Short mmCIF file of C-alpha atoms and ligand atoms in Angstrom, two decimals:
data_model
loop_
_atom_site.label_atom_id
_atom_site.label_comp_id
_atom_site.label_asym_id
_atom_site.label_seq_id
_atom_site.Cartn_x
_atom_site.Cartn_y
_atom_site.Cartn_z
CA MET A 192 0.00 0.00 0.00
CA HIS A 193 1.43 3.38 -0.96
CA THR A 194 0.15 6.81 -0.01
CA ARG A 195 2.69 8.97 -1.84
CA THR A 196 2.21 9.61 -5.54
CA ARG A 197 4.86 7.68 -7.49
CA VAL A 198 6.23 9.82 -10.30
CA LEU A 199 8.56 8.85 -13.13
CA VAL A 200 10.64 11.68 -14.65
CA THR A 201 12.46 10.68 -17.85
CA GLY A 202 15.40 12.95 -18.59
CA GLY A 203 15.32 13.64 -14.85
CA ALA A 204 19.06 14.35 -14.62
CA GLY A 205 18.85 17.14 -17.22
CA PHE A 206 18.31 20.87 -16.80
CA LEU A 207 14.50 20.93 -16.55
CA GLY A 208 14.18 17.36 -15.26
CA SER A 209 16.38 17.94 -12.21
CA HIS A 210 14.35 21.02 -11.19
CA LEU A 211 11.17 19.00 -11.63
CA CYS A 212 12.57 16.22 -9.39
CA ASP A 213 13.36 18.86 -6.72
CA ARG A 214 9.84 20.24 -6.89
CA LEU A 215 8.12 16.83 -6.80
CA ILE A 216 10.19 15.65 -3.81
CA ALA A 217 9.37 18.93 -2.01
CA ASP A 218 5.68 18.31 -2.75
CA GLY A 219 5.86 14.87 -1.07
CA ALA A 220 6.03 12.52 -4.08
CA THR A 221 8.20 9.44 -4.56
CA VAL A 222 10.35 10.15 -7.59
CA LEU A 223 12.01 7.75 -10.03
CA CYS A 224 14.49 9.65 -12.18
CA VAL A 225 15.40 7.83 -15.41
CA ASP A 226 18.22 9.11 -17.61
CA ASN A 227 20.92 7.80 -19.95
CA PHE A 228 23.16 10.76 -19.03
CA PHE A 229 23.65 11.84 -22.65
CA THR A 230 23.31 15.55 -21.84
CA GLY A 231 22.22 15.19 -18.22
CA SER A 232 24.46 14.57 -15.25
CA LYS A 233 24.28 13.02 -11.80
CA ASP A 234 25.67 16.33 -10.52
CA ASN A 235 22.27 17.91 -11.23
CA VAL A 236 20.55 15.58 -8.75
CA SER A 237 23.46 14.67 -6.45
CA HIS A 238 21.75 16.51 -3.57
CA LEU A 239 18.75 14.16 -3.93
CA ILE A 240 20.70 10.89 -4.12
CA GLY A 241 20.37 9.02 -0.82
CA GLN A 242 16.99 10.54 0.04
CA THR A 243 14.39 7.89 0.89
CA HIS A 244 11.86 8.98 -1.71
CA PHE A 245 14.26 9.54 -4.59
CA GLU A 246 15.64 6.87 -6.89
CA ILE A 247 17.81 7.22 -9.99
CA MET A 248 18.07 4.68 -12.80
CA ARG A 249 20.39 4.65 -15.83
CA HIS A 250 18.13 3.70 -18.70
CA ASP A 251 17.64 4.68 -22.34
CA VAL A 252 13.97 5.40 -23.11
CA THR A 253 14.33 3.89 -26.59
CA PHE A 254 14.05 0.57 -24.70
CA PRO A 255 10.89 -0.48 -22.85
CA LEU A 256 10.64 0.14 -19.12
CA TYR A 257 8.59 -1.83 -16.58
CA VAL A 258 7.93 0.06 -13.35
CA GLU A 259 4.89 0.87 -11.20
CA VAL A 260 4.06 4.58 -11.23
CA ASP A 261 1.05 6.91 -11.04
CA GLN A 262 2.39 9.75 -13.19
CA ILE A 263 5.00 10.12 -15.93
CA TYR A 264 6.72 13.30 -17.09
CA ASN A 265 8.46 12.48 -20.38
CA LEU A 266 11.36 14.91 -20.73
CA ALA A 267 14.09 12.65 -22.15
CA CYS A 268 15.53 14.24 -25.30
CA PRO A 269 18.55 16.45 -26.01
CA ALA A 270 17.20 19.98 -26.35
CA SER A 271 19.73 22.24 -28.05
CA PRO A 272 20.87 22.03 -31.70
CA VAL A 273 24.51 21.22 -30.83
CA HIS A 274 23.35 18.23 -28.80
CA TYR A 275 20.46 16.93 -30.88
CA GLN A 276 22.38 17.23 -34.16
CA ASN A 277 25.29 15.24 -32.74
CA ASP A 278 23.45 11.95 -33.43
CA PRO A 279 20.26 12.89 -35.29
CA VAL A 280 19.04 9.30 -35.75
CA GLN A 281 19.25 8.72 -31.99
CA THR A 282 17.37 12.03 -31.46
CA THR A 283 14.42 10.85 -33.57
CA LYS A 284 14.54 7.46 -31.84
CA THR A 285 14.51 9.11 -28.42
CA SER A 286 11.46 11.20 -29.28
CA VAL A 287 9.51 8.54 -31.19
CA HIS A 288 10.51 5.21 -29.61
CA GLY A 289 10.78 6.98 -26.25
CA ALA A 290 7.18 8.20 -26.59
CA ILE A 291 5.96 4.74 -27.64
CA ASN A 292 7.71 3.09 -24.69
CA MET A 293 6.51 5.61 -22.13
CA LEU A 294 2.96 5.62 -23.51
CA GLY A 295 3.01 1.80 -23.43
CA LEU A 296 4.06 1.96 -19.80
CA ALA A 297 1.35 4.53 -19.02
CA LYS A 298 -1.23 2.28 -20.66
CA ARG A 299 -0.14 -0.80 -18.68
CA VAL A 300 -0.19 0.91 -15.29
CA ARG A 301 -2.93 3.48 -16.15
CA ALA A 302 -0.64 6.41 -15.34
CA ARG A 303 -1.24 10.00 -16.37
CA ILE A 304 1.51 11.17 -18.74
CA MET A 305 2.90 14.57 -19.74
CA GLN A 306 5.02 15.19 -22.83
CA ALA A 307 7.68 17.89 -22.95
CA SER A 308 7.03 19.13 -26.48
CA THR A 309 8.47 22.30 -27.90
CA SER A 310 7.77 25.56 -29.69
CA GLU A 311 9.92 24.05 -32.47
CA VAL A 312 6.81 22.11 -33.60
CA TYR A 313 5.81 25.49 -35.14
CA GLY A 314 8.99 25.38 -37.25
CA ASP A 315 9.69 28.65 -39.04
CA PRO A 316 6.29 30.22 -38.34
CA GLU A 317 4.45 32.75 -40.50
CA VAL A 318 2.25 33.74 -37.52
CA HIS A 319 3.49 35.73 -34.48
CA PRO A 320 2.96 34.92 -31.67
CA GLN A 321 1.87 31.33 -32.26
CA PRO A 322 -1.39 30.06 -30.76
CA GLU A 323 -1.74 26.29 -30.21
CA SER A 324 -4.08 26.08 -33.22
CA TYR A 325 -1.27 27.13 -35.59
CA ARG A 326 -0.03 24.03 -37.41
CA GLY A 327 3.49 25.14 -38.10
CA LEU A 328 5.86 25.34 -41.03
CA VAL A 329 8.41 22.57 -40.59
CA ASN A 330 11.02 21.31 -43.02
CA PRO A 331 10.92 17.47 -42.86
CA ILE A 332 14.41 16.93 -44.33
CA GLY A 333 16.67 19.63 -42.81
CA PRO A 334 19.30 19.34 -40.06
CA ARG A 335 16.78 20.44 -37.39
CA SER A 336 14.12 17.96 -38.54
CA CYS A 337 15.27 15.13 -36.26
CA TYR A 338 14.19 17.27 -33.32
CA ASP A 339 11.19 19.12 -34.80
CA GLU A 340 9.63 16.14 -36.56
CA GLY A 341 10.51 13.76 -33.71
CA LYS A 342 8.61 16.02 -31.31
CA ARG A 343 5.70 16.38 -33.75
CA CYS A 344 5.45 12.60 -34.13
CA ALA A 345 5.57 12.22 -30.34
CA GLU A 346 2.56 14.58 -30.09
CA THR A 347 0.77 12.43 -32.69
CA LEU A 348 1.45 9.32 -30.62
CA PHE A 349 0.20 11.00 -27.45
CA PHE A 350 -3.09 11.97 -29.10
CA ASP A 351 -3.54 8.54 -30.71
CA TYR A 352 -3.00 6.77 -27.37
CA HIS A 353 -5.51 9.19 -25.88
CA ARG A 354 -8.13 8.50 -28.57
CA GLN A 355 -7.43 4.78 -28.96
CA HIS A 356 -6.72 3.76 -25.35
CA ALA A 357 -8.35 6.57 -23.34
CA LEU A 358 -5.01 7.49 -21.81
CA GLN A 359 -4.83 10.68 -19.74
CA ILE A 360 -2.33 12.82 -21.64
CA LYS A 361 -0.96 16.34 -21.20
CA VAL A 362 1.11 17.98 -23.94
CA ALA A 363 3.22 21.06 -23.08
CA ARG A 364 4.80 23.12 -25.87
CA ILE A 365 7.76 24.66 -24.11
CA PHE A 366 9.38 27.90 -25.24
CA ASN A 367 12.93 29.02 -24.46
CA THR A 368 13.65 28.40 -20.76
CA TYR A 369 16.77 29.30 -18.78
CA GLY A 370 18.17 28.95 -15.28
CA PRO A 371 20.75 27.18 -13.13
CA ARG A 372 21.92 23.77 -14.48
CA MET A 373 21.71 24.82 -18.11
CA HIS A 374 24.60 23.45 -20.12
CA PRO A 375 27.50 25.90 -20.39
CA ASN A 376 28.26 24.87 -24.01
CA ASP A 377 24.86 24.31 -25.54
CA GLY A 378 25.05 27.34 -27.84
CA ARG A 379 21.99 29.04 -26.36
CA VAL A 380 22.07 32.79 -26.04
CA VAL A 381 21.66 33.05 -22.24
CA SER A 382 24.41 30.54 -21.40
CA ASN A 383 26.64 31.95 -24.18
CA PHE A 384 26.39 35.54 -22.91
CA VAL A 385 26.78 34.61 -19.24
CA VAL A 386 29.79 32.35 -19.82
CA GLN A 387 31.45 34.90 -22.13
CA ALA A 388 30.88 37.71 -19.60
CA LEU A 389 32.19 35.69 -16.65
CA ARG A 390 35.31 34.67 -18.58
CA GLY A 391 35.89 38.23 -19.78
CA ASP A 392 35.62 37.00 -23.39
CA PRO A 393 33.93 39.18 -26.02
CA ILE A 394 30.13 38.82 -26.15
CA THR A 395 29.02 37.74 -29.61
CA ILE A 396 25.97 39.51 -31.01
CA TYR A 397 24.50 38.41 -34.33
CA GLY A 398 23.24 41.16 -36.63
CA SER A 399 22.51 44.50 -34.99
CA GLY A 400 21.20 42.83 -31.82
CA GLU A 401 17.72 44.24 -32.44
CA GLN A 402 16.11 40.79 -32.87
CA SER A 403 14.05 39.85 -29.81
CA ARG A 404 13.54 36.67 -27.80
CA SER A 405 11.51 35.69 -24.73
CA PHE A 406 12.97 33.81 -21.80
CA CYS A 407 11.11 31.84 -19.16
CA TYR A 408 12.78 31.20 -15.81
CA VAL A 409 12.89 27.51 -14.91
CA ASP A 410 10.89 27.82 -11.64
CA ASP A 411 7.98 29.39 -13.53
CA LEU A 412 8.01 26.58 -16.08
CA ILE A 413 8.10 23.83 -13.43
CA GLU A 414 5.11 25.45 -11.70
CA ALA A 415 3.23 25.17 -15.01
CA PHE A 416 4.21 21.47 -15.41
CA VAL A 417 2.81 20.65 -11.97
CA ARG A 418 -0.40 22.58 -12.64
CA LEU A 419 -0.80 20.93 -16.03
CA MET A 420 -0.47 17.44 -14.54
CA LYS A 421 -3.27 18.30 -12.07
CA THR A 422 -5.79 19.45 -14.70
CA THR A 423 -8.97 17.44 -15.24
CA PRO A 424 -8.76 14.45 -17.66
CA ASP A 425 -10.55 16.34 -20.44
CA PHE A 426 -7.68 18.85 -20.64
CA THR A 427 -4.98 17.39 -22.88
CA GLY A 428 -3.32 20.48 -24.32
CA PRO A 429 -1.31 21.12 -26.36
CA VAL A 430 -0.62 24.19 -24.28
CA ASN A 431 2.10 26.79 -24.86
CA LEU A 432 4.32 27.42 -21.82
CA GLY A 433 6.78 30.28 -21.83
CA ASN A 434 7.31 33.90 -20.94
CA PRO A 435 5.83 36.43 -23.39
CA GLY A 436 8.11 39.28 -22.21
CA GLU A 437 10.37 40.28 -25.10
CA PHE A 438 13.96 41.47 -24.90
CA THR A 439 16.36 42.36 -27.68
CA MET A 440 19.75 40.67 -27.77
CA MET A 441 21.32 44.06 -27.00
CA GLU A 442 19.18 44.45 -23.88
CA LEU A 443 20.08 40.93 -22.76
CA ALA A 444 23.79 41.51 -23.33
CA GLN A 445 23.72 44.78 -21.39
CA LEU A 446 21.86 43.21 -18.48
CA VAL A 447 24.33 40.30 -18.35
CA LEU A 448 27.26 42.76 -18.37
CA GLU A 449 25.73 44.76 -15.54
CA LEU A 450 24.88 41.73 -13.36
CA THR A 451 28.25 40.02 -13.86
CA ASP A 452 30.13 43.30 -13.47
CA SER A 453 32.07 42.26 -16.57
CA LYS A 454 34.30 44.36 -18.84
CA SER A 455 33.68 42.12 -21.86
CA GLU A 456 33.32 44.01 -25.12
CA LEU A 457 30.48 43.39 -27.58
CA VAL A 458 31.44 42.00 -30.99
CA PHE A 459 29.03 41.92 -33.91
CA ARG A 460 28.79 39.03 -36.39
CA PRO A 461 26.55 38.59 -39.47
CA LEU A 462 23.03 37.37 -38.76
CA PRO A 463 22.69 33.63 -39.56
CA ILE A 464 20.28 32.78 -42.41
CA ASP A 465 16.76 32.01 -41.13
CA ASP A 466 17.37 33.67 -37.77
CA PRO A 467 13.84 34.72 -36.74
CA ARG A 468 13.41 38.40 -35.90
CA GLN A 469 11.07 37.60 -33.08
CA ARG A 470 9.95 34.56 -31.07
CA ARG A 471 7.30 34.89 -28.42
CA PRO A 472 4.67 32.52 -26.96
CA ASP A 473 0.94 33.20 -26.90
CA ILE A 474 0.02 31.94 -23.41
CA THR A 475 -3.69 32.82 -23.44
CA LEU A 476 -4.64 29.15 -23.05
CA ALA A 477 -2.17 28.50 -20.20
CA LYS A 478 -3.49 31.54 -18.32
CA GLN A 479 -7.03 30.34 -18.62
CA ALA A 480 -6.60 26.56 -18.17
CA LEU A 481 -3.79 26.55 -15.57
CA ASP A 482 -4.39 29.94 -13.97
CA TRP A 483 -0.69 30.44 -14.57
CA GLU A 484 1.67 33.07 -15.86
CA PRO A 485 5.41 33.60 -15.36
CA LYS A 486 6.36 35.66 -12.30
CA VAL A 487 10.16 35.80 -12.24
CA ALA A 488 11.65 38.93 -13.81
CA LEU A 489 14.57 38.45 -16.22
CA ARG A 490 16.88 40.38 -13.90
CA ASP A 491 16.10 38.04 -10.96
CA GLY A 492 16.31 34.85 -13.03
CA LEU A 493 19.60 35.97 -14.57
CA THR A 494 21.04 36.71 -11.14
CA GLU A 495 20.41 33.08 -10.08
CA THR A 496 21.74 31.74 -13.38
CA ILE A 497 24.91 33.84 -13.08
CA ARG A 498 25.42 32.60 -9.52
CA TYR A 499 25.26 29.02 -10.83
CA PHE A 500 27.68 29.59 -13.72
CA ARG A 501 30.13 31.50 -11.50
CA HIS A 502 30.27 28.48 -9.20
CA LEU A 503 30.53 26.01 -12.12
CA LEU A 504 33.35 27.89 -13.86
CA ALA A 505 35.29 28.15 -10.59
CA ARG A 506 35.35 24.36 -10.20
N1 NAD B 627 15.09 24.05 -22.13
C1 NAD B 627 14.25 24.52 -23.02
O1 NAD B 627 14.23 25.74 -23.28
C2 NAD B 627 13.29 23.59 -23.73
C3 NAD B 627 12.45 24.16 -24.72
C4 NAD B 627 11.56 23.32 -25.39
C5 NAD B 627 11.49 21.97 -25.07
N2 NAD B 627 12.30 21.45 -24.12
C6 NAD B 627 12.20 20.00 -23.85
O2 NAD B 627 12.27 19.73 -22.47
C7 NAD B 627 12.97 18.50 -22.25
C8 NAD B 627 14.13 18.74 -21.28
O3 NAD B 627 15.03 19.67 -21.87
P1 NAD B 627 16.30 20.25 -21.09
O4 NAD B 627 16.45 21.66 -21.50
O5 NAD B 627 16.19 19.91 -19.67
O6 NAD B 627 17.46 19.45 -21.80
P2 NAD B 627 18.57 18.47 -21.18
O7 NAD B 627 19.43 18.03 -22.32
O8 NAD B 627 19.23 19.11 -20.02
O9 NAD B 627 17.69 17.26 -20.64
C9 NAD B 627 17.36 16.14 -21.39
C10 NAD B 627 17.68 14.91 -20.56
O10 NAD B 627 17.27 13.74 -21.29
C11 NAD B 627 18.30 12.77 -21.19
N3 NAD B 627 18.19 11.88 -22.35
C12 NAD B 627 18.45 12.16 -23.65
N4 NAD B 627 18.21 11.08 -24.41
C13 NAD B 627 17.78 10.09 -23.58
C14 NAD B 627 17.39 8.74 -23.76
N5 NAD B 627 17.38 8.19 -24.98
N6 NAD B 627 17.04 8.01 -22.67
C15 NAD B 627 17.04 8.56 -21.43
N7 NAD B 627 17.41 9.84 -21.20
C16 NAD B 627 17.77 10.59 -22.25
C17 NAD B 627 19.58 13.58 -21.16
O11 NAD B 627 20.68 12.86 -20.64
C18 NAD B 627 19.17 14.75 -20.28
O12 NAD B 627 19.37 14.47 -18.92
C19 NAD B 627 13.40 17.99 -23.61
O13 NAD B 627 12.48 17.02 -24.05
C20 NAD B 627 13.34 19.21 -24.49
O14 NAD B 627 13.07 18.89 -25.83
C21 NAD B 627 13.22 22.23 -23.46
#
């Protein structure tokens, strides 16, 4: 007989997964963290190892898994282009076979299951900002397709299991998220700027720096995950999760310089082809269905992220 909710987090040793494990343990759940440590690390959850209600298992989600759980958060998948393009076939397998295996498990044990999908399912959108009803403009044969199409196919599988087997599914389309435990070398703009500033290296700005992006702090995103899992069975998503506040790359660079107290200079490089001028989530649905919106200001989130990277680089 168990009284605690038993929760499986795949990709639990990664950036988002490790924060989710922290939150679930704090909320009184029993957590099974499953990871193959491709981009994740035991360091991210080392503070949880040894706790009675936390367990970690090395396992690749492209293989079936037999465990008894009440809820599954399926986060396993490399998330940044440098990582997911390293072995694109494995990336598609992780998204597609991983979804099949985790949905099969959810079906066997009648668990509720959430999928970490992505704003990349919208591809190179012609609509700004993108509502969930927008179907996207995705290239099926490009270098990013292993990730974009893998995630799209995973959504298909989630909805087919829902329709065919009455599974309780929740699909989150996550937009750019940042915070402590991000990878220092994943090529994302927040980690790039912070690491460059802390090392005193020049900060690389593409184009004039006028293109804007939105950044969601990790704690806000995890709050949305937990709320989404608790919604009534008729709510499946997909639901956009992200922070609609927009900042230009110049504003971000200047804020990073100020908060790190760095003397790094700004260097300008040509804008890559296909670099979108703007990317911002439409979170109308999340506000209404989850009673949720991001609360952490960029300045506060960056301060925590800088603290983390300062510590990491000093090691
Ligand atoms: N961080 C973001 O801004 C963002 C945006 C959109 C979507 N997402 C999605 O959220 C999830 C988590 O992303 P993250 O930023 O924490 O990335 P991450 O790389 O830190 O985490 C992914 C984790 O999955 C693990 N993993 C990869 N392949 C696996 C496999 N075959 N079997 C088991 N484990 C495997 C990795 O080792 C890692 O721990 C991903 O599915 C990603 O696509 C993230």
